[in-house]
Amino acid sequence: MNTRLSVNINKVALIRNSRPGNYPDVIRYALDCEDFGAQGITVHPRPDQRHIRYADIPLLRQALRTELNVEGYPSPDFMELVLRNPPEQVTLVPDAPDVLTSDHGWDIPEHIDFLANTIGQLKAAGIRVSLFIDPDPAMIEPACSVGADCIELYTGQYAKDYAYDRESAVGNHLLACKLAVNQGLRVHAGHDLNLENLGYYIHRLQNISEVSIGHALTVDALYVGLANSIEMYKAKLVSKL
Ligand code: PXP
């Protein structure tokens, strides 16, 4: 399977926001990512707009030539934003408003009506919907039942455990991924993926359609340049180990 790389540009927006003005220009940056081989652009507008701002979304929507993936908690403001500027994909994340970064997936049964209703609205607008979940096999059936098209497996714990025991770090992911694929869901992955842990993950899971990577890819770009960083991450997506 070809795994697509969606570059998360939140960190670049964070640098822009640290001073008045529009430097770096995140739209230009997103287009450059595409020119350098990114197959999608991910943004995660948070309620305090400390990274990407709501006002960036219509501009990105208009400018991008690949795919826009907008992640976030489906608050009324978020829903208005994505329904007004429909991206190709929305990834629903159960983040509290003040969280530093996403650190867990949905407990789908606990929010079953809310998620089914939210996903219904997004799909009626022609948007593909992904649900951010922990690598918990028990979440796959509920993900189908609420109408998700895809799941995104939270890889934060995998990234922590990788250094100690990568075989067991990937265990639940393998199971959840297999079940999801059997149910016809697309499987994505994201959080804390980097040049060290990405190749093994892709090689073991085999069926990952998309990864969204921001933090490490942006940091690596400081050392090797954006074009090289994107190329190095894409090389990991076809790694044979
Ligand atoms: N997926 C989700 C749901 C996220 O919230 C984030 C971080 O914004 C990522 C993927 C990307 O994580 P990282 O920046 O560690 O690559």
Short mmCIF file of N, CA, C and O in Angstrom, two decimals, residues 81-128:
data_model
loop_
_atom_site.label_atom_id
_atom_site.label_comp_id
_atom_site.label_asym_id
_atom_site.label_seq_id
_atom_site.Cartn_x
_atom_site.Cartn_y
_atom_site.Cartn_z
N LEU A 81 -16.80 26.38 10.83
CA LEU A 81 -15.61 26.59 10.00
C LEU A 81 -15.50 25.56 8.88
O LEU A 81 -15.29 25.90 7.71
N VAL A 82 -15.62 24.28 9.24
CA VAL A 82 -15.39 23.25 8.21
C VAL A 82 -16.59 23.09 7.27
O VAL A 82 -16.41 22.73 6.11
N LEU A 83 -17.77 23.42 7.76
CA LEU A 83 -18.92 23.31 6.85
C LEU A 83 -18.95 24.48 5.86
O LEU A 83 -19.42 24.34 4.74
N ARG A 84 -18.40 25.62 6.29
CA ARG A 84 -18.31 26.76 5.38
C ARG A 84 -17.19 26.62 4.37
O ARG A 84 -17.22 27.20 3.28
N ASN A 85 -16.13 25.92 4.77
CA ASN A 85 -14.93 25.77 3.91
C ASN A 85 -14.60 24.28 3.83
O ASN A 85 -13.59 23.84 4.38
N PRO A 86 -15.44 23.51 3.15
CA PRO A 86 -15.29 22.05 3.28
C PRO A 86 -13.93 21.54 2.80
O PRO A 86 -13.59 21.69 1.62
N PRO A 87 -13.14 20.96 3.71
CA PRO A 87 -11.90 20.32 3.29
C PRO A 87 -12.21 18.93 2.76
O PRO A 87 -13.34 18.45 2.91
N GLU A 88 -11.21 18.29 2.17
CA GLU A 88 -11.43 16.91 1.72
C GLU A 88 -11.69 16.01 2.92
O GLU A 88 -12.44 15.04 2.84
N GLN A 89 -11.04 16.33 4.04
CA GLN A 89 -11.12 15.43 5.20
C GLN A 89 -11.16 16.22 6.50
O GLN A 89 -10.48 17.24 6.64
N VAL A 90 -11.95 15.71 7.43
CA VAL A 90 -11.94 16.23 8.80
C VAL A 90 -11.57 15.07 9.71
O VAL A 90 -12.10 13.96 9.56
N THR A 91 -10.64 15.32 10.63
CA THR A 91 -10.30 14.32 11.63
C THR A 91 -10.81 14.82 12.98
O THR A 91 -10.39 15.89 13.46
N LEU A 92 -11.72 14.06 13.56
CA LEU A 92 -12.32 14.47 14.83
C LEU A 92 -11.46 13.98 15.99
O LEU A 92 -11.09 12.80 16.06
N VAL A 93 -11.13 14.92 16.88
CA VAL A 93 -10.21 14.65 17.98
C VAL A 93 -10.90 15.08 19.28
O VAL A 93 -11.50 16.16 19.33
N PRO A 94 -10.79 14.26 20.36
CA PRO A 94 -11.53 14.60 21.59
C PRO A 94 -10.76 15.53 22.52
O PRO A 94 -10.74 15.32 23.72
N ASP A 95 -10.13 16.55 21.96
CA ASP A 95 -9.29 17.44 22.78
C ASP A 95 -10.11 18.37 23.67
O ASP A 95 -11.07 18.98 23.21
N ALA A 96 -9.66 18.51 24.92
CA ALA A 96 -10.21 19.57 25.76
C ALA A 96 -9.70 20.91 25.20
O ALA A 96 -8.63 20.95 24.58
N PRO A 97 -10.44 22.02 25.44
CA PRO A 97 -10.09 23.30 24.82
C PRO A 97 -8.67 23.78 25.16
O PRO A 97 -8.03 24.41 24.34
N ASP A 98 -8.17 23.45 26.35
CA ASP A 98 -6.88 24.01 26.78
C ASP A 98 -5.73 23.01 26.71
O ASP A 98 -4.66 23.25 27.26
N VAL A 99 -5.93 21.88 26.01
CA VAL A 99 -4.89 20.85 26.00
C VAL A 99 -3.67 21.32 25.20
O VAL A 99 -3.81 22.07 24.22
N LEU A 100 -2.46 20.91 25.63
CA LEU A 100 -1.24 21.32 24.94
C LEU A 100 -1.15 20.67 23.56
O LEU A 100 -0.86 21.30 22.56
N THR A 101 -1.38 19.35 23.54
CA THR A 101 -1.42 18.62 22.28
C THR A 101 -2.30 17.39 22.49
O THR A 101 -2.51 16.98 23.64
N SER A 102 -2.81 16.81 21.41
CA SER A 102 -3.71 15.65 21.54
C SER A 102 -2.97 14.51 22.22
O SER A 102 -1.84 14.20 21.85
N ASP A 103 -3.61 13.90 23.21
CA ASP A 103 -2.92 12.81 23.92
C ASP A 103 -3.77 11.57 24.12
O ASP A 103 -3.36 10.65 24.82
N HIS A 104 -4.93 11.51 23.48
CA HIS A 104 -5.74 10.28 23.54
C HIS A 104 -6.83 10.35 22.47
O HIS A 104 -7.13 11.43 21.95
N GLY A 105 -7.38 9.18 22.19
CA GLY A 105 -8.45 9.11 21.19
C GLY A 105 -9.83 9.09 21.82
O GLY A 105 -9.97 9.14 23.05
N TRP A 106 -10.84 8.99 20.96
CA TRP A 106 -12.23 8.99 21.41
C TRP A 106 -12.58 7.71 22.15
O TRP A 106 -12.21 6.61 21.72
N ASP A 107 -13.35 7.86 23.20
CA ASP A 107 -14.10 6.75 23.75
C ASP A 107 -15.44 6.79 22.99
O ASP A 107 -16.35 7.53 23.37
N ILE A 108 -15.50 6.05 21.90
CA ILE A 108 -16.66 6.22 20.98
C ILE A 108 -17.98 5.85 21.65
O ILE A 108 -18.95 6.62 21.55
N PRO A 109 -18.07 4.71 22.36
CA PRO A 109 -19.37 4.38 22.97
C PRO A 109 -19.89 5.48 23.89
O PRO A 109 -21.09 5.73 23.95
N GLU A 110 -18.97 6.17 24.58
CA GLU A 110 -19.43 7.21 25.50
C GLU A 110 -20.02 8.43 24.77
O GLU A 110 -20.80 9.18 25.33
N HIS A 111 -19.61 8.63 23.52
CA HIS A 111 -20.06 9.81 22.77
C HIS A 111 -20.81 9.40 21.50
O HIS A 111 -20.77 10.11 20.50
N ILE A 112 -21.47 8.25 21.56
CA ILE A 112 -21.95 7.63 20.31
C ILE A 112 -22.96 8.52 19.56
O ILE A 112 -22.84 8.70 18.34
N ASP A 113 -23.90 9.11 20.27
CA ASP A 113 -24.91 9.92 19.57
C ASP A 113 -24.29 11.20 19.01
O ASP A 113 -24.56 11.61 17.88
N PHE A 114 -23.44 11.85 19.84
CA PHE A 114 -22.77 13.07 19.41
C PHE A 114 -21.92 12.81 18.15
O PHE A 114 -21.99 13.58 17.17
N LEU A 115 -21.18 11.71 18.16
CA LEU A 115 -20.31 11.43 17.01
C LEU A 115 -21.12 11.05 15.78
O LEU A 115 -20.82 11.52 14.67
N ALA A 116 -22.16 10.25 15.96
CA ALA A 116 -22.97 9.86 14.81
C ALA A 116 -23.60 11.10 14.17
O ALA A 116 -23.61 11.25 12.94
N ASN A 117 -24.08 12.00 15.00
CA ASN A 117 -24.71 13.22 14.50
C ASN A 117 -23.69 14.12 13.79
O ASN A 117 -23.92 14.63 12.69
N THR A 118 -22.54 14.29 14.42
CA THR A 118 -21.48 15.14 13.85
C THR A 118 -20.98 14.59 12.53
O THR A 118 -20.85 15.32 11.53
N ILE A 119 -20.73 13.28 12.50
CA ILE A 119 -20.22 12.64 11.28
C ILE A 119 -21.27 12.74 10.17
O ILE A 119 -20.95 13.00 9.00
N GLY A 120 -22.54 12.57 10.54
CA GLY A 120 -23.62 12.70 9.56
C GLY A 120 -23.61 14.07 8.90
O GLY A 120 -23.75 14.19 7.67
N GLN A 121 -23.43 15.12 9.70
CA GLN A 121 -23.41 16.50 9.14
C GLN A 121 -22.22 16.68 8.19
O GLN A 121 -22.34 17.30 7.14
N LEU A 122 -21.07 16.16 8.59
CA LEU A 122 -19.86 16.34 7.76
C LEU A 122 -19.98 15.55 6.46
O LEU A 122 -19.66 16.06 5.37
N LYS A 123 -20.47 14.34 6.56
CA LYS A 123 -20.58 13.51 5.35
C LYS A 123 -21.64 14.07 4.39
O LYS A 123 -21.47 13.99 3.18
N ALA A 124 -22.68 14.67 4.96
CA ALA A 124 -23.69 15.30 4.09
C ALA A 124 -23.08 16.45 3.31
O ALA A 124 -23.58 16.81 2.23
N ALA A 125 -22.00 17.04 3.83
CA ALA A 125 -21.32 18.12 3.12
C ALA A 125 -20.21 17.58 2.21
O ALA A 125 -19.40 18.35 1.68
N GLY A 126 -20.14 16.26 2.07
CA GLY A 126 -19.17 15.65 1.15
C GLY A 126 -17.77 15.53 1.73
O GLY A 126 -16.80 15.35 0.99
N ILE A 127 -17.67 15.61 3.05
CA ILE A 127 -16.35 15.56 3.70
C ILE A 127 -16.07 14.14 4.20
O ILE A 127 -16.93 13.53 4.85
N ARG A 128 -14.88 13.64 3.90
CA ARG A 128 -14.46 12.35 4.46
C ARG A 128 -14.13 12.54 5.94
O ARG A 128 -13.54 13.54 6.31
#
